[in-house]
Short mmCIF file of C-alpha atoms (C1' of nucleotides) in Angstrom, two decimals:
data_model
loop_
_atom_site.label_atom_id
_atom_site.label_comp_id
_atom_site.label_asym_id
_atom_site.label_seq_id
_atom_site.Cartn_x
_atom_site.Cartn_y
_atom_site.Cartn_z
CA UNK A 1 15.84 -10.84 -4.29
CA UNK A 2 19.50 -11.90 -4.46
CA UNK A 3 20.30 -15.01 -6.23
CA UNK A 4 23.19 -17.35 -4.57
CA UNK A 5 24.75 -19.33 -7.29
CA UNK A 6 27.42 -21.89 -7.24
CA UNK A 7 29.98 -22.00 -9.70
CA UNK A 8 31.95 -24.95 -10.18
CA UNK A 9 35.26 -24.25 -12.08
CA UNK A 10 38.36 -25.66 -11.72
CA UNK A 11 40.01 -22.89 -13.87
CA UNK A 12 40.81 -20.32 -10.81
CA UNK A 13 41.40 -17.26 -13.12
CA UNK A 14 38.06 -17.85 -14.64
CA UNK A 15 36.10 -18.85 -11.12
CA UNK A 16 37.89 -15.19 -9.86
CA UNK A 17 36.71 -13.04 -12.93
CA UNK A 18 32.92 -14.19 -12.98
CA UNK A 19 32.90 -14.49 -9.34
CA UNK A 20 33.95 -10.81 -9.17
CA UNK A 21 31.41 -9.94 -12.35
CA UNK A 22 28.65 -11.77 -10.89
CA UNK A 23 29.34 -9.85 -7.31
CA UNK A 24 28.64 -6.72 -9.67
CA UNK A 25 24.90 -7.92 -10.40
CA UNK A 26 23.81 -8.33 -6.53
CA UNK A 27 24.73 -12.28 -7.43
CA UNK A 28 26.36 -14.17 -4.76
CA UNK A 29 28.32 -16.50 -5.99
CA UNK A 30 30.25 -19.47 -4.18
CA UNK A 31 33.06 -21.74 -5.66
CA UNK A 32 33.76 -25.01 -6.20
CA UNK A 33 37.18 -26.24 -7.55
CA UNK A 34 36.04 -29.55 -8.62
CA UNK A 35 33.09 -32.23 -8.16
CA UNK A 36 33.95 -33.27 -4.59
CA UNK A 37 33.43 -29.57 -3.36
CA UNK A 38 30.49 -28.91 -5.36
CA UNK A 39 28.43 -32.01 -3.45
CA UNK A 40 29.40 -31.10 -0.55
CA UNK A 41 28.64 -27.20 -0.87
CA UNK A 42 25.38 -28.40 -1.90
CA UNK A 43 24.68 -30.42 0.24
CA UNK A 44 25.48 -27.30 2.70
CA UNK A 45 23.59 -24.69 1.11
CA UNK A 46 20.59 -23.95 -1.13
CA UNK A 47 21.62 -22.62 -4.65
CA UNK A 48 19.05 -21.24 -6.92
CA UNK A 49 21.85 -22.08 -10.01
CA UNK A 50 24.68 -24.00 -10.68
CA UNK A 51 27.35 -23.13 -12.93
CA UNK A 52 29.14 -26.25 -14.05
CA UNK A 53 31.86 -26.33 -16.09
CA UNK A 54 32.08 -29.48 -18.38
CA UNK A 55 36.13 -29.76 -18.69
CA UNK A 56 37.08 -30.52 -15.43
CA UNK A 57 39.97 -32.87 -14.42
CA UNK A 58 38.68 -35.98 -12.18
CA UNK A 59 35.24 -36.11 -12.15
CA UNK A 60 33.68 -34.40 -15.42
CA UNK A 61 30.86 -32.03 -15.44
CA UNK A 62 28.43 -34.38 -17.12
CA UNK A 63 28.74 -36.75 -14.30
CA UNK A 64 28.43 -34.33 -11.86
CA UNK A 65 25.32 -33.21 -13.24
CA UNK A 66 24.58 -36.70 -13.52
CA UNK A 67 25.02 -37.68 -9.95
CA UNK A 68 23.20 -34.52 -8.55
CA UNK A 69 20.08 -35.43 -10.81
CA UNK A 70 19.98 -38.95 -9.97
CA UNK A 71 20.44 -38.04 -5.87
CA UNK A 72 16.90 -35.65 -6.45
CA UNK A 73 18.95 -32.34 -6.45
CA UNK A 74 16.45 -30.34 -8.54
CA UNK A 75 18.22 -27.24 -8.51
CA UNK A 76 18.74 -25.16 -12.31
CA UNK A 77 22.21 -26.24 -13.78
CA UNK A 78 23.69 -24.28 -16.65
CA UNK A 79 26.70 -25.77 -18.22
CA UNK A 80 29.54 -23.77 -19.36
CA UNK A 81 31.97 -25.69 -21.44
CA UNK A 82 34.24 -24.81 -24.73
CA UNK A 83 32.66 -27.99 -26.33
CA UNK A 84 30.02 -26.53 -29.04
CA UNK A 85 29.02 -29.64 -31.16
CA UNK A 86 25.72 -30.77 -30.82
CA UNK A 87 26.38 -34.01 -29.95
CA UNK A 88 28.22 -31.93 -27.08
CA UNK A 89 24.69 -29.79 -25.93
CA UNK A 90 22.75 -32.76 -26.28
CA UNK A 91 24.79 -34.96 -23.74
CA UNK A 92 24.44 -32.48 -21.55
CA UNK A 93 20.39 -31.68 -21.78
CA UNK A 94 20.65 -35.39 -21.29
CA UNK A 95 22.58 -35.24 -18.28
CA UNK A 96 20.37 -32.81 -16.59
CA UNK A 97 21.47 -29.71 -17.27
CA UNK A 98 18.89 -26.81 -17.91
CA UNK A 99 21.13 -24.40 -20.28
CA UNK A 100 24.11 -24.91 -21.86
CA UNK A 101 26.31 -21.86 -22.92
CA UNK A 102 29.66 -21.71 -25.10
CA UNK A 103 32.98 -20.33 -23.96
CA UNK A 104 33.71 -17.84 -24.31
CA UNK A 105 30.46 -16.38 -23.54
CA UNK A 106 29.36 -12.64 -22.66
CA UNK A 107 29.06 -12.01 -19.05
CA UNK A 108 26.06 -10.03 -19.57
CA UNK A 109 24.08 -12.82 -21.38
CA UNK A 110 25.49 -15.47 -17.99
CA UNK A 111 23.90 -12.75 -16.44
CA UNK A 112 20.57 -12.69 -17.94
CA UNK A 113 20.53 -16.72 -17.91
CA UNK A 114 20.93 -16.42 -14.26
CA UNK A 115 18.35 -14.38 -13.73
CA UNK A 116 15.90 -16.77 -16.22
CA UNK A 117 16.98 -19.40 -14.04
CA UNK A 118 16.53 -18.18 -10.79
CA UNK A 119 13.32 -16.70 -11.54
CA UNK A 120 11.88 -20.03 -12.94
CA UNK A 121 12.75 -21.59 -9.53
CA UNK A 122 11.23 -19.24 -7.04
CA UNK A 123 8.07 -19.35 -9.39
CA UNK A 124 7.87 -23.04 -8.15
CA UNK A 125 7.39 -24.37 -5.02
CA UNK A 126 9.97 -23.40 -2.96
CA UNK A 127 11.44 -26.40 -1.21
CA UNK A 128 13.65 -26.10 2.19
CA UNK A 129 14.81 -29.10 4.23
CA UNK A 130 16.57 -29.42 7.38
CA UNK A 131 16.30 -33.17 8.31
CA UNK A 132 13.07 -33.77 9.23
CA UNK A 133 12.08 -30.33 8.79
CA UNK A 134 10.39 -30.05 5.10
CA UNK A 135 9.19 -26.68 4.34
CA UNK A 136 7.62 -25.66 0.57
CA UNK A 137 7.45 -21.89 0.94
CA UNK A 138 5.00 -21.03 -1.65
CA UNK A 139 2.80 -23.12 -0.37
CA UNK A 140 3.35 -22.14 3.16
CA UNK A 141 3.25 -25.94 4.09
CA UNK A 142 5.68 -27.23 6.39
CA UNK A 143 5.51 -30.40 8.14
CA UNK A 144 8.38 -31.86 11.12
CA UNK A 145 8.27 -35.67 10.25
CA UNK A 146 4.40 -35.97 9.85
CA UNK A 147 3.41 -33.71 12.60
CA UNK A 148 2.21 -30.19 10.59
CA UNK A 149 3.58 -26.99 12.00
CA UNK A 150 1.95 -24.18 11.90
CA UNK A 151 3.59 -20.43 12.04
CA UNK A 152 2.65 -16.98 11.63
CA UNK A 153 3.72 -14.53 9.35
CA UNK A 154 6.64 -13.51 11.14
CA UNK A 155 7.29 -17.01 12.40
CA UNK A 156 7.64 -18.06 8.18
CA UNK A 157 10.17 -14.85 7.60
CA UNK A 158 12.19 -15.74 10.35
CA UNK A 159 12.21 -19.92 9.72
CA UNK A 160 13.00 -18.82 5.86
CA UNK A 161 15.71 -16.34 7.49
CA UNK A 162 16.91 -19.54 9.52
CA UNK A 163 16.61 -22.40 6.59
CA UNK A 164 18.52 -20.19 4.23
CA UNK A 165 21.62 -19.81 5.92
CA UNK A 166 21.55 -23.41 7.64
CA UNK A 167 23.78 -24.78 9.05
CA UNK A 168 24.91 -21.43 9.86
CA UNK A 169 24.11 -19.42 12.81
CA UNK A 170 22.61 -16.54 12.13
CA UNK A 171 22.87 -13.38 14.16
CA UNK A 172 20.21 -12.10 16.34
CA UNK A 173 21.50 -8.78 14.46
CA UNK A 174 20.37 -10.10 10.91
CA UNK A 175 16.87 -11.83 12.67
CA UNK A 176 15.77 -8.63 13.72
CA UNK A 177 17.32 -6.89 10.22
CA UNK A 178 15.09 -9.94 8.47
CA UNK A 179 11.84 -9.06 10.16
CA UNK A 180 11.60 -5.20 10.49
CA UNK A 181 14.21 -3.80 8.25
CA UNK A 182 15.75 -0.67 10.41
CA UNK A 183 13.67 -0.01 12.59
CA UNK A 184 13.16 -2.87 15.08
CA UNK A 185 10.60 -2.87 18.33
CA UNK A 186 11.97 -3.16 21.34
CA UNK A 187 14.12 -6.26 20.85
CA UNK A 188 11.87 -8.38 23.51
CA UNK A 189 9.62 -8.99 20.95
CA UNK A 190 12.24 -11.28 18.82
CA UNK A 191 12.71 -13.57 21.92
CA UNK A 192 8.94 -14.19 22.02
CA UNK A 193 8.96 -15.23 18.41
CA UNK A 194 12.01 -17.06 18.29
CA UNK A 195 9.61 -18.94 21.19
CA UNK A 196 6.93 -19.58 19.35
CA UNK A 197 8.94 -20.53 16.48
CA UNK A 198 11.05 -23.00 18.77
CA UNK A 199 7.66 -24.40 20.21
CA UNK A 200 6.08 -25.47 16.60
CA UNK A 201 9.51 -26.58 15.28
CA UNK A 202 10.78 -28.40 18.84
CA UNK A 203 7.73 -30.15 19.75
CA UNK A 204 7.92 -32.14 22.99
CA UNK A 205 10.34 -34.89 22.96
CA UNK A 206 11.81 -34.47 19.56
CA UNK A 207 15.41 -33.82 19.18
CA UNK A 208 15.73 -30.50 19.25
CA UNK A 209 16.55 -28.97 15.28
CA UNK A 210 16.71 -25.39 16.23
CA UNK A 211 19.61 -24.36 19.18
CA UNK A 212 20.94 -21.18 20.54
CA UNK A 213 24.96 -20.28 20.95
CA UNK A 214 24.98 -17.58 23.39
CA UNK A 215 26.59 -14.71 22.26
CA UNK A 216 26.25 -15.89 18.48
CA UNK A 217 22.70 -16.72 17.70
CA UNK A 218 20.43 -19.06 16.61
CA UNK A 219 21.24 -22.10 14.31
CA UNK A 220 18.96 -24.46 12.22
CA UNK A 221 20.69 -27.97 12.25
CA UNK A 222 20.48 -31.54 13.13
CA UNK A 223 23.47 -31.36 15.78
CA UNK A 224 24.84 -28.81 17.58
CA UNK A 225 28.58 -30.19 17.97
CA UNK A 226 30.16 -28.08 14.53
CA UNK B 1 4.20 -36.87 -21.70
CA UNK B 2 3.53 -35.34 -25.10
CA UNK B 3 4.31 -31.85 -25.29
CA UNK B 4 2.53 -28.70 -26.76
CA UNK B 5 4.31 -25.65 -28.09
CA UNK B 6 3.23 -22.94 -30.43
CA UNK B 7 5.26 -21.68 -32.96
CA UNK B 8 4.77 -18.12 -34.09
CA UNK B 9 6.53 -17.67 -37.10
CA UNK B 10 5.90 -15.65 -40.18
CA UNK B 11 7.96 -17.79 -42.36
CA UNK B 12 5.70 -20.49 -43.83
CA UNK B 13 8.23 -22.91 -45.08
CA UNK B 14 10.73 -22.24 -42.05
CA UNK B 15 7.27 -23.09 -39.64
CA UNK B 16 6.27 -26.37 -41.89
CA UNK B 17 9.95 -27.75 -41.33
CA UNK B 18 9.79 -27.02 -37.79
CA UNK B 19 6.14 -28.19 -36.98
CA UNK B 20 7.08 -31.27 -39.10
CA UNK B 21 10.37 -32.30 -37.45
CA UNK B 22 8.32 -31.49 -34.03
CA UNK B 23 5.98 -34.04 -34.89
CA UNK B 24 8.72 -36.81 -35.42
CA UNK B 25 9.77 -36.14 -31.57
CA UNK B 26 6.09 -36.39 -30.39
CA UNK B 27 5.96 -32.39 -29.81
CA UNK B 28 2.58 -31.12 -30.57
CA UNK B 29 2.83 -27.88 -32.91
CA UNK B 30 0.23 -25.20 -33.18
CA UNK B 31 0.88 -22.11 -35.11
CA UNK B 32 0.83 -18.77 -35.54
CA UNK B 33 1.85 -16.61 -38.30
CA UNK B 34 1.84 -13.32 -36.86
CA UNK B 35 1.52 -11.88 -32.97
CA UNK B 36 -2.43 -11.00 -32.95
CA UNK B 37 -2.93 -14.91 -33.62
CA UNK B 38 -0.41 -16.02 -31.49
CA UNK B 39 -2.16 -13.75 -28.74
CA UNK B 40 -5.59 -15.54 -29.33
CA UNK B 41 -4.37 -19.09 -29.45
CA UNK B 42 -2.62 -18.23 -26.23
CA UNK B 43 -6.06 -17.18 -24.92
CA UNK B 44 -7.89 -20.68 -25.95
CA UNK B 45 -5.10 -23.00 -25.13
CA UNK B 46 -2.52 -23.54 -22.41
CA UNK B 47 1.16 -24.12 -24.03
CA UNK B 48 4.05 -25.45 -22.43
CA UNK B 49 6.13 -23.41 -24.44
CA UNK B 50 5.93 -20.44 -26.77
CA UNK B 51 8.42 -20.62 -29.58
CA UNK B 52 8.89 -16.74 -31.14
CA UNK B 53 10.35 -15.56 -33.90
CA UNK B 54 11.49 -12.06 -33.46
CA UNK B 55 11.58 -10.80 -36.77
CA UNK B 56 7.69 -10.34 -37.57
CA UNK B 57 6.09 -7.99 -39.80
CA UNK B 58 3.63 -6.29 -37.89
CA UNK B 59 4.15 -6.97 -34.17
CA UNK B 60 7.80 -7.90 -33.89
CA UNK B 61 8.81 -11.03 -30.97
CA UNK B 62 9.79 -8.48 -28.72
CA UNK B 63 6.90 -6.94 -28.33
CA UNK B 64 4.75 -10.09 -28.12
CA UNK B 65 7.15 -11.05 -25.25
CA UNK B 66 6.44 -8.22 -23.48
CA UNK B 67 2.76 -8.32 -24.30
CA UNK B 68 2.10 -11.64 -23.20
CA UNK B 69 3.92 -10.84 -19.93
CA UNK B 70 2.21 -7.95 -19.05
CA UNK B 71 -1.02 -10.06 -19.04
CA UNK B 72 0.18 -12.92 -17.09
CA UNK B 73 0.97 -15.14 -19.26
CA UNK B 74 3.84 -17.26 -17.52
CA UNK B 75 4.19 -19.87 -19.97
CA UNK B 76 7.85 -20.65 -21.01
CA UNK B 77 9.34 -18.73 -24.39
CA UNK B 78 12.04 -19.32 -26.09
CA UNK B 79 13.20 -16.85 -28.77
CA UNK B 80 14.54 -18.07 -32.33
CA UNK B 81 16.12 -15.17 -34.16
CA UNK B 82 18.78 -14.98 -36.89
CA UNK B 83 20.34 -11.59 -34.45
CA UNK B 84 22.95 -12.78 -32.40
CA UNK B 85 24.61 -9.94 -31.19
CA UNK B 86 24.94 -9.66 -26.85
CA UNK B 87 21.83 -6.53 -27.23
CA UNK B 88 19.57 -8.72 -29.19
CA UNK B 89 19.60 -11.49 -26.42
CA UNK B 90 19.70 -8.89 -23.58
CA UNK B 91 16.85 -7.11 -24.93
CA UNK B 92 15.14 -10.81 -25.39
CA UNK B 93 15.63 -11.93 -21.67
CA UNK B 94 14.65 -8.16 -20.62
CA UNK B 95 11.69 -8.86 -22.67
CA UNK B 96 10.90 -11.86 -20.53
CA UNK B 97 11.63 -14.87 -22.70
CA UNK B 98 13.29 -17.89 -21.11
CA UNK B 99 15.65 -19.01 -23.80
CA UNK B 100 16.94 -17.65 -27.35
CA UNK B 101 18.44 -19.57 -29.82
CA UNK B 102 19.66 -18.22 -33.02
CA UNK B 103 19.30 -19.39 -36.68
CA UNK B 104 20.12 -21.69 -38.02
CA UNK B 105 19.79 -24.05 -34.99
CA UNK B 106 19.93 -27.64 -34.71
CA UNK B 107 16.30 -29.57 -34.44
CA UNK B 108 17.61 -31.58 -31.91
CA UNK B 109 19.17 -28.57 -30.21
CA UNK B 110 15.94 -26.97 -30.02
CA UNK B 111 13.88 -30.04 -29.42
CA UNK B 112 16.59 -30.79 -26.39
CA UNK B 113 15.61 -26.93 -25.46
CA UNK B 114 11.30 -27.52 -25.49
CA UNK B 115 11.52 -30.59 -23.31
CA UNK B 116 13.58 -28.88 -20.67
CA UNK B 117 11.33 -25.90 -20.65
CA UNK B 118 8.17 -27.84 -20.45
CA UNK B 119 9.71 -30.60 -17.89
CA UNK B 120 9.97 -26.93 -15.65
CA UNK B 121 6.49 -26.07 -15.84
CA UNK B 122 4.12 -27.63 -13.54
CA UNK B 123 1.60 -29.68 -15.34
CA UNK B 124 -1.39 -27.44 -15.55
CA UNK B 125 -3.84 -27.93 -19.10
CA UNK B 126 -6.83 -25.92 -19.69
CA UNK B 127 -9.48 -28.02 -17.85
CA UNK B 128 -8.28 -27.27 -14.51
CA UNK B 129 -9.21 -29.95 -11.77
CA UNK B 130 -8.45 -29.59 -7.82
CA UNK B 131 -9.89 -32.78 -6.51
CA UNK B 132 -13.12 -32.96 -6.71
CA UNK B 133 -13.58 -29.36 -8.24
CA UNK B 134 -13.55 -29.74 -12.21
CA UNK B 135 -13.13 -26.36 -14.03
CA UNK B 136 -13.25 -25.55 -17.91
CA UNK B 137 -12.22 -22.09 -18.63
CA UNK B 138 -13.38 -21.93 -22.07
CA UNK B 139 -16.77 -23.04 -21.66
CA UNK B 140 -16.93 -21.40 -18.27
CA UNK B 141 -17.88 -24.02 -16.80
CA UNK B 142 -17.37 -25.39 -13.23
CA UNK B 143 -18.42 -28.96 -11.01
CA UNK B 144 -17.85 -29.65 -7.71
CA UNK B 145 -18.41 -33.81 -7.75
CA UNK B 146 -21.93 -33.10 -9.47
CA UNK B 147 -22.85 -30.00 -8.34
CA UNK B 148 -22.87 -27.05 -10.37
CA UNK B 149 -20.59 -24.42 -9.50
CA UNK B 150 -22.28 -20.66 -10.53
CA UNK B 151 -20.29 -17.81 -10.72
CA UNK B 152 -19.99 -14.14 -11.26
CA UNK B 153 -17.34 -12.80 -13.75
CA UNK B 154 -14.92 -11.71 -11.00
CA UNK B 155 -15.75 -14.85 -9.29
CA UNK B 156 -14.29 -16.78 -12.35
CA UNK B 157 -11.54 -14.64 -12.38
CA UNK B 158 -10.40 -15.33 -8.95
CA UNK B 159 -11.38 -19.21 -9.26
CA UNK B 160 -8.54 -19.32 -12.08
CA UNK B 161 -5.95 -17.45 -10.53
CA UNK B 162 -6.15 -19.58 -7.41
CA UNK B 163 -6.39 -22.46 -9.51
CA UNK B 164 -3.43 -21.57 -11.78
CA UNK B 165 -1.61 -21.56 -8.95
CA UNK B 166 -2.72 -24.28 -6.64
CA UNK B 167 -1.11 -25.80 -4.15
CA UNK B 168 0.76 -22.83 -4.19
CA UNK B 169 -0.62 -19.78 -1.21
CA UNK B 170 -1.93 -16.45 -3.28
CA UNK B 171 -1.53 -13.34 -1.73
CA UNK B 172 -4.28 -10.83 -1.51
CA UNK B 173 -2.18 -8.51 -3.13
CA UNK B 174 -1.71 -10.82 -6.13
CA UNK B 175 -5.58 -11.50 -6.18
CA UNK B 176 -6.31 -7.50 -5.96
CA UNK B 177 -4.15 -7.47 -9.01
CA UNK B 178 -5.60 -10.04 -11.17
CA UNK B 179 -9.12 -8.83 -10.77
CA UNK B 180 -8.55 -5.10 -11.13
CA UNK B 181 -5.62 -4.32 -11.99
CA UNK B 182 -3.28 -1.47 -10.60
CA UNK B 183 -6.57 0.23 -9.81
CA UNK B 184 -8.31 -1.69 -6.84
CA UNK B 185 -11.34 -0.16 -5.08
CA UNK B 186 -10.76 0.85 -2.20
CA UNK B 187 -12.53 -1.18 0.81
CA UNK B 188 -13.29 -4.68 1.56
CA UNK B 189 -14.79 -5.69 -1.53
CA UNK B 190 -12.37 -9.09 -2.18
CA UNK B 191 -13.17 -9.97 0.55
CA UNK B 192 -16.78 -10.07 -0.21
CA UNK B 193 -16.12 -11.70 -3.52
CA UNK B 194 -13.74 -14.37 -1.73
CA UNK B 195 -16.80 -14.71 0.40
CA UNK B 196 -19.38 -15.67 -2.24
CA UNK B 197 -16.63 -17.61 -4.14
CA UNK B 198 -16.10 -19.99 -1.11
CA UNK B 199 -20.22 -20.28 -0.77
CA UNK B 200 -20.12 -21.95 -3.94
CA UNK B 201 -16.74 -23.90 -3.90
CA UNK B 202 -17.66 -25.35 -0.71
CA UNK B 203 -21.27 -26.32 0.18
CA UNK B 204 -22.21 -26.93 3.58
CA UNK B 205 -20.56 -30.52 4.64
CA UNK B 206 -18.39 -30.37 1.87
CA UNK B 207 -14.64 -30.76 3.04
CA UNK B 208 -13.23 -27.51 2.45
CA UNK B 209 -11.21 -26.78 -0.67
CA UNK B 210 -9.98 -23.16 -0.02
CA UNK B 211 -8.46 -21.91 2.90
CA UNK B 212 -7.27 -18.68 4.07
CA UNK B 213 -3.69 -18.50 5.84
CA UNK B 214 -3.66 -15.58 8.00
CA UNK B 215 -1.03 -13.30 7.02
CA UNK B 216 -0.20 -15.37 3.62
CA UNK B 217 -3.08 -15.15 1.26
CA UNK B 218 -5.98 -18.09 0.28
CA UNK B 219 -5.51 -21.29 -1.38
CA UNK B 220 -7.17 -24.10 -3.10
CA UNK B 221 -6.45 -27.38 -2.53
CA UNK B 222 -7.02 -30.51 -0.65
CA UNK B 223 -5.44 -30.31 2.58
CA UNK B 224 -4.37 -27.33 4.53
CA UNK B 225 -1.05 -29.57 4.82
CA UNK B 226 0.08 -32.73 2.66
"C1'" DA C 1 26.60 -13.42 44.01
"C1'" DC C 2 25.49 -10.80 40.35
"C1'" DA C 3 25.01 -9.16 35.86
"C1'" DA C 4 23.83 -10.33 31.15
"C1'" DG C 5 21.73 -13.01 27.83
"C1'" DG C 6 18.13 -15.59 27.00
"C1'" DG C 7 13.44 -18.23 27.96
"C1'" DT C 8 8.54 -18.11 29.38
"C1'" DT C 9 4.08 -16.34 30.28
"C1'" DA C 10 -0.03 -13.55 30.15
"C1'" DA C 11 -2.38 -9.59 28.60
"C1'" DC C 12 -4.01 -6.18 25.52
"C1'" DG C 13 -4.51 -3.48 21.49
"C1'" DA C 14 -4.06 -3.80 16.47
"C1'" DA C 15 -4.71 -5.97 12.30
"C1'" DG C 16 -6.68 -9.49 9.44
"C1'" DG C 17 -10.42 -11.74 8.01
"C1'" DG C 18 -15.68 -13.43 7.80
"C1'" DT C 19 -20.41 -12.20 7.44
"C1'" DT C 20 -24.42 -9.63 6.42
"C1'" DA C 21 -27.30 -6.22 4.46
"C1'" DA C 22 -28.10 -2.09 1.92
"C1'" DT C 23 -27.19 0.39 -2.08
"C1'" DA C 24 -25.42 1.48 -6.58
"C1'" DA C 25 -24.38 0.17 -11.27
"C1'" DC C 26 -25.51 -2.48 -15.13
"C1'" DA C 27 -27.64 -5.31 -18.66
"C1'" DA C 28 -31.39 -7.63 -20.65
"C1'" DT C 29 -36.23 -7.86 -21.29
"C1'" DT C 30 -40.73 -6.16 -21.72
"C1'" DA D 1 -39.11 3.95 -20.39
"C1'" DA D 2 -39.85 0.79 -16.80
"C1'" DT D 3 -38.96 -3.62 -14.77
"C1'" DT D 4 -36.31 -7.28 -13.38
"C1'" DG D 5 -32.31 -9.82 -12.18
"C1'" DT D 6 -27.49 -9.89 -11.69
"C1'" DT D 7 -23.23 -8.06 -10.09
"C1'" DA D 8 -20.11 -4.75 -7.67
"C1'" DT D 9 -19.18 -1.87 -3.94
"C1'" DT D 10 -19.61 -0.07 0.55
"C1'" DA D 11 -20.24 0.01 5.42
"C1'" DA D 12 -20.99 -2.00 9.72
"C1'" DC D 13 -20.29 -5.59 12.82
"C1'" DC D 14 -17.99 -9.49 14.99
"C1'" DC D 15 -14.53 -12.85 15.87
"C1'" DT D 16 -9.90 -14.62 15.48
"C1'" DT D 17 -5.12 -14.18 15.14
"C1'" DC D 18 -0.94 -11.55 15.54
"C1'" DG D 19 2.53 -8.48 17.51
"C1'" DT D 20 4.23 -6.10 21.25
"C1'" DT D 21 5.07 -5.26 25.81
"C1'" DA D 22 6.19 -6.01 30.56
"C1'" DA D 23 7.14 -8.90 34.16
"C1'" DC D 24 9.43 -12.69 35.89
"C1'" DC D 25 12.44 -16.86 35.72
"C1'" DC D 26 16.46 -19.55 34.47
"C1'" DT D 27 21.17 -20.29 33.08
"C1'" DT D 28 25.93 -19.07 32.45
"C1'" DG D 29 30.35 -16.97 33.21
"C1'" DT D 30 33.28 -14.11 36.07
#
DNA sequence: ACAAGGGTTAACGAAGGGTTAATAACAATT
DNA sequence: AATTGTTATTAACCCTTCGTTAACCCTTGT
């Protein structure tokens, strides 16, 4: 499976030649220039790592690890950072961070710590939320508020399909690519699952979470304004 | 929570120093001098972390690594090798360890390394309980409150790879593997097996410990949902 | 109004899973 | 060597759940 990474850099030449390396080794990598960016892209999106760089003008790595740790972001953080004391590593184990690696480093061996990384986290319960919607994949568990909801197998590919890319809308195109790879049924079938999803996610009376744009697709989200 | 590693180190003095600084940071130490014993203490205990040294007489790091992946074994290892070259830590990670640190290190480097790795694992120790269902490998043992729970070989080997894994949903596919292998006959027999194991894990009245989600695999755990 | 996209429903065959019993393989004992 | 008890595999049967389809309805934009 791909990993989606942020990196969080505010040296652009850098952020460009790992982003482009990374691309390389089916790693999808977004970009933050600085600490504001990198909350709010995770707040946005579910990264399996985050690359932070320590040296970083206003708000320092270390305190952006800091922050994300204390607000329950669990998510693997490897620090980059030219700093190689030990006093250096051992602030930033302390901060949070799950791997620390010295500039400059080998791509190959970001690489491979990537992959460690990434691998450690879909090993453990997988944990998606989308306001009230908690869903721990590996467990197949997921609950709206305290009411649980129950799915089939397709019905889990397609909410993981949904979850991933929320608050994004996600093209009927890349539902039906999620589910049956090339060849698709006739495409009547998605609309009955998409209902059945809708109808355990949606119950009666709650706001709704999951919304159609005609012509577009179907979103995850709390509100539908964006 | 105190941690416990083994060290596999041929090295005597180099293993002493370790195990001794360990024990100043409240990080329990077994060792193992070569990879045959580290391969049986693996077998009788339940590590949070596997230290290696890669240069070994006999069975070198590497192949350990590799080894103790091959059976399983998902516990967290971090390499320690004077080789420091990009191929040595490639061929590490390919291997399957988690981290790799190279001599001479910093004690407080590597103790910052253990406690991240072990804070990542989910706390699982060789007596195995899932509520009311007490399990000790070793002995071969098994309660449910103070029944007796009697099983067959492959019935102990399924009752430890769902409980390894609990909460988390294991797939048939993963429970073919663990009992035979790439070689699985070739008819309904887990399901027989899953059959007599649930007999005995849940007595009549008993509220049911392991559940099968259609589509998704069986699981053993309290609840179907939290 | 009408076409297109999407929502809703019921029905049916397919697949997944539970249960039972018979048989085969195996080990330990006599 | 024969007996006994345990375990593994197979097949047959049944029930439940899932996926797909077709038919029909509703909404929206032109």
């Amino acid at each position: 499976m791909k990993s989606l990474v942020l990196l969080v850099e505010d040296d652009i030449d850098l952020a460009t030649t790992i982003i482009d390396y990374l691309q390389l080794e089916d790693i999808i990598c977004d970009h933050a220039a600085n600490g504001a960016a990198c909350l709010q892209l995770i707040y946005e999106n579910q990264y399996d790592v985050i690359l932070l760089d320590v040296n970083m003008p206003r708000m320092d790595g270390l305190t952006v690890c800091k922050t994300l740790r204390e607000q329950g972001v669990e998510t693997a953080i490897l620090m980059l950072t030219a700093r190689d004391t030990l006093e250096d590593k051992l602030a930033g184990f302390h901060a949070g961070s799950d791997d620390y690696m010295v500039k400059p480093f080998e791509m190959l061996e970001l690489v491979a710590r990537i992959q460690v990384l990434s691998k450690r986290r879909s090993g453990q319960s997988m944990l998606l939320n989308v306001d009230e919607l908690k869903v721990n994949f590996s467990e197949k568990a997921a609950k709206r508020a305290q009411r649980d909801v129950l799915l089939s197998p397709t019905g889990w590919i397609l909410l993981e399909t949904l979850m991933r890319k929320s608050p994004q809308v996600v093209s009927r195109r890349q539902l039906l690519q999620a589910v049956w790879g090339d060849e698709s049924p006739d495409s009547n079938s998605l609309k009955v699952h998409l209902f059945k999803l809708r109808q355990q996610i949606d119950a009666a009376g709650e706001t709704k979470l999951m919304h159609t744009i005609v012509g577009q697709g179907v979103v995850l989200r709390k509100k539908i304004d964006g």
